[in-house]
Tab-separated table of C-alpha atoms in Angstrom:
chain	number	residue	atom	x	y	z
A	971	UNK	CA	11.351	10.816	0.665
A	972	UNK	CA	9.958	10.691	-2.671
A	973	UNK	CA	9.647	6.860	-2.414
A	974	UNK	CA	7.399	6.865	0.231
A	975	UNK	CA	3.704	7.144	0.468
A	976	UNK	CA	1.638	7.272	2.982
A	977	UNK	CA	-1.623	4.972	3.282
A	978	UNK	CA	-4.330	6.402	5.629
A	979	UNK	CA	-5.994	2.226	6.160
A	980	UNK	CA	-5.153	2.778	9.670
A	981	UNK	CA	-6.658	6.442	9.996
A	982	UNK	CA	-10.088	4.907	9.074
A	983	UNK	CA	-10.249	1.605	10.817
A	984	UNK	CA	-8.790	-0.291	13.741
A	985	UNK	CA	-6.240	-2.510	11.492
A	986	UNK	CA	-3.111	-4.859	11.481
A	987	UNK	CA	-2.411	-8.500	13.346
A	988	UNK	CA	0.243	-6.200	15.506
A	989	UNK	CA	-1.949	-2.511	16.174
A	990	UNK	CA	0.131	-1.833	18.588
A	991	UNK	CA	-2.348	1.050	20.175
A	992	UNK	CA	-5.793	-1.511	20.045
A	993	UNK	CA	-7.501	1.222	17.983
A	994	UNK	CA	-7.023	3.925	15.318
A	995	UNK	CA	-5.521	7.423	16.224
A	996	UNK	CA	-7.987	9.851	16.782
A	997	UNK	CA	-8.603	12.790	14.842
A	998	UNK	CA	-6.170	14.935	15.560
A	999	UNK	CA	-3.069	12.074	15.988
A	1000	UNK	CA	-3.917	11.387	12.113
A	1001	UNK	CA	-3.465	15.174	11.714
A	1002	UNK	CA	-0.678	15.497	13.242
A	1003	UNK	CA	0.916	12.570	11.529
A	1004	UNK	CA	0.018	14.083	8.424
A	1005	UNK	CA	1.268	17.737	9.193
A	1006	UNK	CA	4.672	15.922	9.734
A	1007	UNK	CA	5.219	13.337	6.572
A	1008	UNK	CA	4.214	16.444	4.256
A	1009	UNK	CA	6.497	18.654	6.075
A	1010	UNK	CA	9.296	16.099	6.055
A	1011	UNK	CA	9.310	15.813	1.990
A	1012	UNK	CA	6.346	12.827	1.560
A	1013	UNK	CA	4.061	14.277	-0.959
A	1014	UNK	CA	1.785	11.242	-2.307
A	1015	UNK	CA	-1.332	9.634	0.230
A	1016	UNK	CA	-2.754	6.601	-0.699
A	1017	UNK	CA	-6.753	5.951	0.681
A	1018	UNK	CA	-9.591	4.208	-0.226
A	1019	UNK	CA	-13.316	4.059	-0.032
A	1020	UNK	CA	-12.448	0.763	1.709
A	1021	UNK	CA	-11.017	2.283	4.196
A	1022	UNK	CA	-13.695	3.192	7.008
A	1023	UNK	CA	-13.723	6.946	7.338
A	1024	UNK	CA	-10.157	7.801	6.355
A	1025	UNK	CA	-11.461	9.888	3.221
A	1026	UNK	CA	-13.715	12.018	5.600
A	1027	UNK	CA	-10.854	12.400	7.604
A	1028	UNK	CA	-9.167	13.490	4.570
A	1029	UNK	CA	-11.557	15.704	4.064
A	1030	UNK	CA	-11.767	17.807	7.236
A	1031	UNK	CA	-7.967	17.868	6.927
A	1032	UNK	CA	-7.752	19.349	3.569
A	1033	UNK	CA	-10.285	22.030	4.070
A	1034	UNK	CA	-8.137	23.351	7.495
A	1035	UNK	CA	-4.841	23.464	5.603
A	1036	UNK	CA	-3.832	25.727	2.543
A	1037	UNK	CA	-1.363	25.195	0.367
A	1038	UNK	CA	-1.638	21.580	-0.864
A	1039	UNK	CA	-1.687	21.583	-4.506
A	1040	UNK	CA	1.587	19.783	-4.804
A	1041	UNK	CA	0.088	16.677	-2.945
A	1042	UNK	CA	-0.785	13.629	-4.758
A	1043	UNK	CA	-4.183	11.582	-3.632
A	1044	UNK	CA	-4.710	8.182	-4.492
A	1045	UNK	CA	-7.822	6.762	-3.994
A	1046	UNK	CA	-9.430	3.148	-5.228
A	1047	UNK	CA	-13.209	2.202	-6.085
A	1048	UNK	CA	-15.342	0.400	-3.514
A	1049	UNK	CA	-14.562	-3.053	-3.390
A	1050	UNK	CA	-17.225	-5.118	-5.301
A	1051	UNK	CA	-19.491	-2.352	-5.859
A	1052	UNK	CA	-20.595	-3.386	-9.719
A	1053	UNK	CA	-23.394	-6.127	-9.433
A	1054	UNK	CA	-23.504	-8.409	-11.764
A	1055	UNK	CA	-25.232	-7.847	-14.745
A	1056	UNK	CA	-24.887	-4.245	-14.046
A	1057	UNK	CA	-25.841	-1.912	-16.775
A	1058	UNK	CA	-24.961	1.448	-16.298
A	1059	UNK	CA	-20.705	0.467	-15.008
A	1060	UNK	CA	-19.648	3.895	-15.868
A	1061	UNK	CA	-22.631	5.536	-13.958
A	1062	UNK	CA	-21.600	3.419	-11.043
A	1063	UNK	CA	-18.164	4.099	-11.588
A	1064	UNK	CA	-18.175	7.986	-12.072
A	1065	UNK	CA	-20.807	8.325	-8.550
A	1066	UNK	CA	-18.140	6.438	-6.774
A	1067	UNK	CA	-15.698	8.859	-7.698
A	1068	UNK	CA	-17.837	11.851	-7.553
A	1069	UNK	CA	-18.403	10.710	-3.894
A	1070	UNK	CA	-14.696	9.550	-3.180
A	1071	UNK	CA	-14.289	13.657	-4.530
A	1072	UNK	CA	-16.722	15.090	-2.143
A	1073	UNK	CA	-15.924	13.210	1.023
A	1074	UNK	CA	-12.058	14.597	0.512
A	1075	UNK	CA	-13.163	18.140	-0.667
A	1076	UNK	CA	-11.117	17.653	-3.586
A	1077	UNK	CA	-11.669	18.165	-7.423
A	1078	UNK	CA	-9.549	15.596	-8.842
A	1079	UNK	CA	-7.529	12.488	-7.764
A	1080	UNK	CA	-3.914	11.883	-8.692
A	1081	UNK	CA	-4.501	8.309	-9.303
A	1082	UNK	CA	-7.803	6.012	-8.722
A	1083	UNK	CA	-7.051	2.391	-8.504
A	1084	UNK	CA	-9.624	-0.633	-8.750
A	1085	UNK	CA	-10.055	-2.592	-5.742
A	1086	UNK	CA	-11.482	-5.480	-6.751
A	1087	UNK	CA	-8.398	-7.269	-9.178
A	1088	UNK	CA	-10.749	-8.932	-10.816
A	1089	UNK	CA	-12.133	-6.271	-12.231
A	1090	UNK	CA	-9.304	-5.661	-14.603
A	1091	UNK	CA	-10.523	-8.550	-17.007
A	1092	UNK	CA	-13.796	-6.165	-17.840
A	1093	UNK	CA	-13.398	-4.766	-20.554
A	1094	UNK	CA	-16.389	-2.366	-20.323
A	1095	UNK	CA	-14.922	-1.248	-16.383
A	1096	UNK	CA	-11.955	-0.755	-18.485
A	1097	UNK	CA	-13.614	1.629	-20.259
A	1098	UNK	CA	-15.450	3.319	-17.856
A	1099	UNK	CA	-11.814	3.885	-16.205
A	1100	UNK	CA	-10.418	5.545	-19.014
A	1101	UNK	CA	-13.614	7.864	-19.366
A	1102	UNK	CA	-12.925	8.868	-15.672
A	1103	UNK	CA	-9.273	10.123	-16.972
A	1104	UNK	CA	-10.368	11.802	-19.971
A	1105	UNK	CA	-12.810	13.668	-18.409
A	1106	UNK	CA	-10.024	14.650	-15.829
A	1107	UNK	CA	-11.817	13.045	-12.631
A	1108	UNK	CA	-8.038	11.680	-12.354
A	1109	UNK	CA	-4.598	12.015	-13.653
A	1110	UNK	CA	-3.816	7.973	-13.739
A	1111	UNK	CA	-6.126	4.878	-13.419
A	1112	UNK	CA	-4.765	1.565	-12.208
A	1113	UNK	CA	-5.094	-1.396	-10.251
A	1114	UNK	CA	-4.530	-2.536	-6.864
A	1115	UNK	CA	-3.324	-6.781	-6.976
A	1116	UNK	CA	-2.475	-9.719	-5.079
A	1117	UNK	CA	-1.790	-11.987	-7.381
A	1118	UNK	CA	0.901	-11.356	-9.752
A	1119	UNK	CA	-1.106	-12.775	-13.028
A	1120	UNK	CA	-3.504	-10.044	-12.446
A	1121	UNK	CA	-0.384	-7.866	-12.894
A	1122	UNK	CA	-0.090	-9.432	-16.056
A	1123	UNK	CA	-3.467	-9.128	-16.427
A	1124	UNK	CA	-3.463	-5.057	-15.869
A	1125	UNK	CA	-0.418	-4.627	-17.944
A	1126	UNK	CA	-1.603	-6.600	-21.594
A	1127	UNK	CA	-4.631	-3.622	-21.207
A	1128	UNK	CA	-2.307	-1.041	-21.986
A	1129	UNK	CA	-4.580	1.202	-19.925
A	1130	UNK	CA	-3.199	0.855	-16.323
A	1131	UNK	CA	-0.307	3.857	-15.302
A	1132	UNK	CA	-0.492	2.826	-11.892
A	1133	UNK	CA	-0.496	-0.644	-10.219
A	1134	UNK	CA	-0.281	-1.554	-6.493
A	1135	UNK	CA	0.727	-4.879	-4.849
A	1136	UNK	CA	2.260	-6.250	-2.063
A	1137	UNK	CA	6.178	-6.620	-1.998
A	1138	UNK	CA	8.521	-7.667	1.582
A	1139	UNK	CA	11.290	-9.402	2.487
A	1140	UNK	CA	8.553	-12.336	2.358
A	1141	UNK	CA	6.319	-11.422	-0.400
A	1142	UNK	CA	8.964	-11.044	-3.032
A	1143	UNK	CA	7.076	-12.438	-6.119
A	1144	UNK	CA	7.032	-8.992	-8.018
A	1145	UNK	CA	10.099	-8.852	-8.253
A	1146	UNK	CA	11.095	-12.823	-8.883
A	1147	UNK	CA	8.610	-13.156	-11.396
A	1148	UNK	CA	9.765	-9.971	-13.345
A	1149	UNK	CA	6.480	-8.699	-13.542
A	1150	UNK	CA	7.557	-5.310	-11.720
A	1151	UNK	CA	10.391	-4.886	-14.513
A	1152	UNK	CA	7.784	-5.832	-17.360
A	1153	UNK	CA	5.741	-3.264	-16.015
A	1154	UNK	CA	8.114	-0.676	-15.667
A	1155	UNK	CA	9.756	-0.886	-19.282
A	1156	UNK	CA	5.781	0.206	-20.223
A	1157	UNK	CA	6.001	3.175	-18.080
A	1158	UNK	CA	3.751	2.033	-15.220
A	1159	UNK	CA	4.753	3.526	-11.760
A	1160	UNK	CA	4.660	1.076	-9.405
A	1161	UNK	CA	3.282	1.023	-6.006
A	1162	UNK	CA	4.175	-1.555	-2.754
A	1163	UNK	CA	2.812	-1.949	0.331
A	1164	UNK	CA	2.711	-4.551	2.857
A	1165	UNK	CA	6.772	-4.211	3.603
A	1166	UNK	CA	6.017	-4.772	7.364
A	1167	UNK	CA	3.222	-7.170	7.010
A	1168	UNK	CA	0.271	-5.546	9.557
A	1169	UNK	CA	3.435	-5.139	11.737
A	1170	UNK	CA	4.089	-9.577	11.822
A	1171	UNK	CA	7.647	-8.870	11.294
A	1172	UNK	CA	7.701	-6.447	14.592
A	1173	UNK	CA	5.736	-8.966	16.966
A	1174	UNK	CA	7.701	-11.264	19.440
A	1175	UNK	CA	7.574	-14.394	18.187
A	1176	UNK	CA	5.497	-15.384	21.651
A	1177	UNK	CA	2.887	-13.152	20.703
A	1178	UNK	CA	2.790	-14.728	17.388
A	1179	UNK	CA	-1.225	-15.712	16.913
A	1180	UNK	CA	-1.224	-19.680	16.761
A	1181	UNK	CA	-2.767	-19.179	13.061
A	1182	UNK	CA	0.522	-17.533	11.939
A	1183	UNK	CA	3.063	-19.727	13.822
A	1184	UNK	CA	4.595	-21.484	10.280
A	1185	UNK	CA	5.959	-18.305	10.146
A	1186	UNK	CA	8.139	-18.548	12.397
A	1187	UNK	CA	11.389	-20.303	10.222
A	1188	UNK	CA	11.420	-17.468	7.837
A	1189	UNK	CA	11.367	-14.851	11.088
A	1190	UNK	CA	14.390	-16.976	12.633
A	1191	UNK	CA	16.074	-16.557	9.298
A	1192	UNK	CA	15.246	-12.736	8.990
A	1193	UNK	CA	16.408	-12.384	12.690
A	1194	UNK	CA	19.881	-14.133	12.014
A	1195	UNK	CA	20.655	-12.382	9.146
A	1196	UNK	CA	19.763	-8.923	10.664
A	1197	UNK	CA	22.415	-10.009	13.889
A	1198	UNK	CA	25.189	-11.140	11.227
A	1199	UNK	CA	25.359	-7.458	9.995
A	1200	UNK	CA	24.089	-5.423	13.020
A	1201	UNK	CA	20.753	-4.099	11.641
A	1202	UNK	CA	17.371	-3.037	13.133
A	1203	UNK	CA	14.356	-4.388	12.058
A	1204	UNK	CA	12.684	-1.470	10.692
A	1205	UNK	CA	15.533	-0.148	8.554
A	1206	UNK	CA	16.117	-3.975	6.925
A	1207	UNK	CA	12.239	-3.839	5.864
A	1208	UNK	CA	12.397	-0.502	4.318
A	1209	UNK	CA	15.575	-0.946	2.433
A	1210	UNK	CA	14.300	-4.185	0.904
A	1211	UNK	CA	11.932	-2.070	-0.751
A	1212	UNK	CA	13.997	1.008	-1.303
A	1213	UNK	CA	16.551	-0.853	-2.669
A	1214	UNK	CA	14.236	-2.044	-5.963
A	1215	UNK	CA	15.108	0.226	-8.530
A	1216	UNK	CA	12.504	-0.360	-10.660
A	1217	UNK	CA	9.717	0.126	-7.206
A	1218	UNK	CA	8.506	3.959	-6.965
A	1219	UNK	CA	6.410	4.197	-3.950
A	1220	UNK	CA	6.569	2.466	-0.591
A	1221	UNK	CA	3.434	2.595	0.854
A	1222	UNK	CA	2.985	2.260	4.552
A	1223	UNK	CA	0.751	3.172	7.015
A	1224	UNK	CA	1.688	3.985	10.690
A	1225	UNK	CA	-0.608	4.284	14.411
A	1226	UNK	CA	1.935	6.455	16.257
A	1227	UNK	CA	3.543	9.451	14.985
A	1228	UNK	CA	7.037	8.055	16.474
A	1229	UNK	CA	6.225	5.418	13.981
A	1230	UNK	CA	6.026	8.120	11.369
A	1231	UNK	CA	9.295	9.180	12.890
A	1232	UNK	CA	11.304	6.716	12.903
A	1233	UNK	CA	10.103	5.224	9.197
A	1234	UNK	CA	10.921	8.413	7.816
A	1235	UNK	CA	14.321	8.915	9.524
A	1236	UNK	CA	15.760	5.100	8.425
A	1237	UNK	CA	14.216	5.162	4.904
A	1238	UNK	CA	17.053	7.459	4.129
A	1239	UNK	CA	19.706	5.762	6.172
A	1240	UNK	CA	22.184	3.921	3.848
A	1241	UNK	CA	23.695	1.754	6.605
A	1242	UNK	CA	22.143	-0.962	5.698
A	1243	UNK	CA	24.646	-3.285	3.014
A	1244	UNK	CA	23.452	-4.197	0.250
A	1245	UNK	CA	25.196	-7.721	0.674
A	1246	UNK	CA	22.507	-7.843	3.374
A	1247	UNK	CA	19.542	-7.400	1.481
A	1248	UNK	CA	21.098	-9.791	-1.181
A	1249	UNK	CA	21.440	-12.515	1.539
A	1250	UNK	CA	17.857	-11.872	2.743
A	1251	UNK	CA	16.508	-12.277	-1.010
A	1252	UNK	CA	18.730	-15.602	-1.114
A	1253	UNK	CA	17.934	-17.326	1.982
A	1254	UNK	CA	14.017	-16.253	1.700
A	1255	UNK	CA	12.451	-17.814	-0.998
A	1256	UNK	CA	9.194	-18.811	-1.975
A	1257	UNK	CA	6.539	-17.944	0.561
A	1258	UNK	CA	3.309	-19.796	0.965
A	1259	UNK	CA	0.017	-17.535	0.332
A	1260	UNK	CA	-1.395	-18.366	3.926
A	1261	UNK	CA	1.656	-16.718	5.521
A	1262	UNK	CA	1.749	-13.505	2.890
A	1263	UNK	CA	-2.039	-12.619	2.363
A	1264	UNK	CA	-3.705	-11.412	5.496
A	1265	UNK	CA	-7.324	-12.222	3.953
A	1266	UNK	CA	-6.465	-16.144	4.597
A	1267	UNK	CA	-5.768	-15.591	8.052
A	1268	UNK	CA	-8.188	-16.995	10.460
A	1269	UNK	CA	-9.054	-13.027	11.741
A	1270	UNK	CA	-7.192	-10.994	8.699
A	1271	UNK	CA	-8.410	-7.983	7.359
A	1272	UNK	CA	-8.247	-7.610	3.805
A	1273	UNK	CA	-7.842	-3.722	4.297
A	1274	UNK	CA	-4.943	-2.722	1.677
């Protein structure tokens, strides 16, 4: 279990092309689903201001349960929320986390990630990050990415302990580009998400929306492969991940607490060959960015 995380997007906001419930749990389905990943050896959450009201619910959670000190938060700045020509960035920045502290009833964040990539060429919100850690608002500062240079980007500051970006059997650029490995020979734990796509790779291909039908080919490949060596869906998309040495955290988000159930139970299932997974990452290649970034499709949610 210590590779997986789980993000809380769906605890705060209806989200995902495939939801398969139409809405978000309700109060007490999120706590539930909680109460069972950190009593089933999952000890890191990943939120975000972005997220609708999943750091309240955070917060009414944490004050009914004792004993959580060993849990790692993650939490990322609002998206966007420096205006330009902005004067005061590390006011901005340390209210934001202040008020990211308060809504969780919490007194310090394991990791606080910037939203908004872009914001990792600013050199003065660079510095306003590393205030935040030295005066222990957080343990590690980061960034959250879609594109890979931005990786790049986050890794040349020789700031950034923490980055998150999307990695799946269709998003495999990370890994391709050897950014992930770059990053990891500096000592930067890395963070993926996005290894079931909003749930694409789940959805009948007849309930595919017309927006999303070039992907298709790639699911017809993914579907064959998975038949040749007699494995489910769900435990081919986690073991991709899994399987990365050099990836620490999977980070996914579930509706259901069977979801929780069954993600948990196959990420530690080893039946799935590695001459699989190699024949995935052959036969997959490059994947264009309106297929792989939910914010270009026609009704995506750029929710991370």
């Amino acid at each position: 279990m210590s590779k997986l995380c789980i993000g809380t997007v769906q605890f705060g906001m209806k989200y995902g092309v495939n939801n398969a419930i139409g809405r978000k749990p309700s109060r007490q389905e999120s706590f539930e689903m909680l109460d069972y990943a950190l009593t089933h050896g999952i000890d890191t959450i990943d939120t975000a201001r972005a997220y609708g009201d999943a750091e309240l619910l955070l917060g009414e959670y944490f004050r009914n349960r004792q004993s959580l000190n060993h849990i790692k938060i993650i939490s990322k700045l609002r998206p966007n929320v420096i205006e330009k020509g902005e004067k005061d960035i590390a006011g901005v920045m340390r209210r934001e986390i202040e008020e990211s502290l308060d809504r969780m009833s919490i007194t310090s964040l394991d990791g606080y990630l910037l939203h908004t990539p872009e914001y990792i060429y600013n050199a003065k919100i660079q510095d306003a990050l590393c205030s935040l850690k030295e005066q222990n608002y957080v343990k590690n500062i980061g960034v959250s990415i879609y594109n890979i240079e931005d990786g790049y980007a986050a890794i040349k500051t020789g700031i950034v302990n923490y980055m998150q970006l999307p990695y799946s059997i269709l998003d495999q650029r990370g890994i391709k580009t050897g950014m992930i490995q770059e990053a990891k020979k500096l000592g930067i734990t890395i963070f993926t998400r996005s290894a079931f796509l909003q749930g694409l790779f789940m959805m009948p291909q007849t309930e595919i929306p017309n927006y999303l039908q070039q992907v298709c080919p790639y699911l017809n490949i993914f579907d064959r492969i998975l038949g040749e060596y007699g494995v489910d869906k769900v435990s081919a998309l986690l073991r991709f991940v899994t399987y990365e040495k050099d990836i620490d955290y999977l980070v996914f988000g579930v509706e259901k607490k069977e979801q929780l159930e069954e993600n948990i139970m196959k990420a530690v299932r080893e039946d799935v060959p590695d001459e699989c997974i190699l024949e995935l990452k052959k036969q997959i290649g490059e994947v264009g960015e309106s297929i792989i970034f939910p914010s270009l499709w026609a009704n995506g949610r750029r929710a991370e």
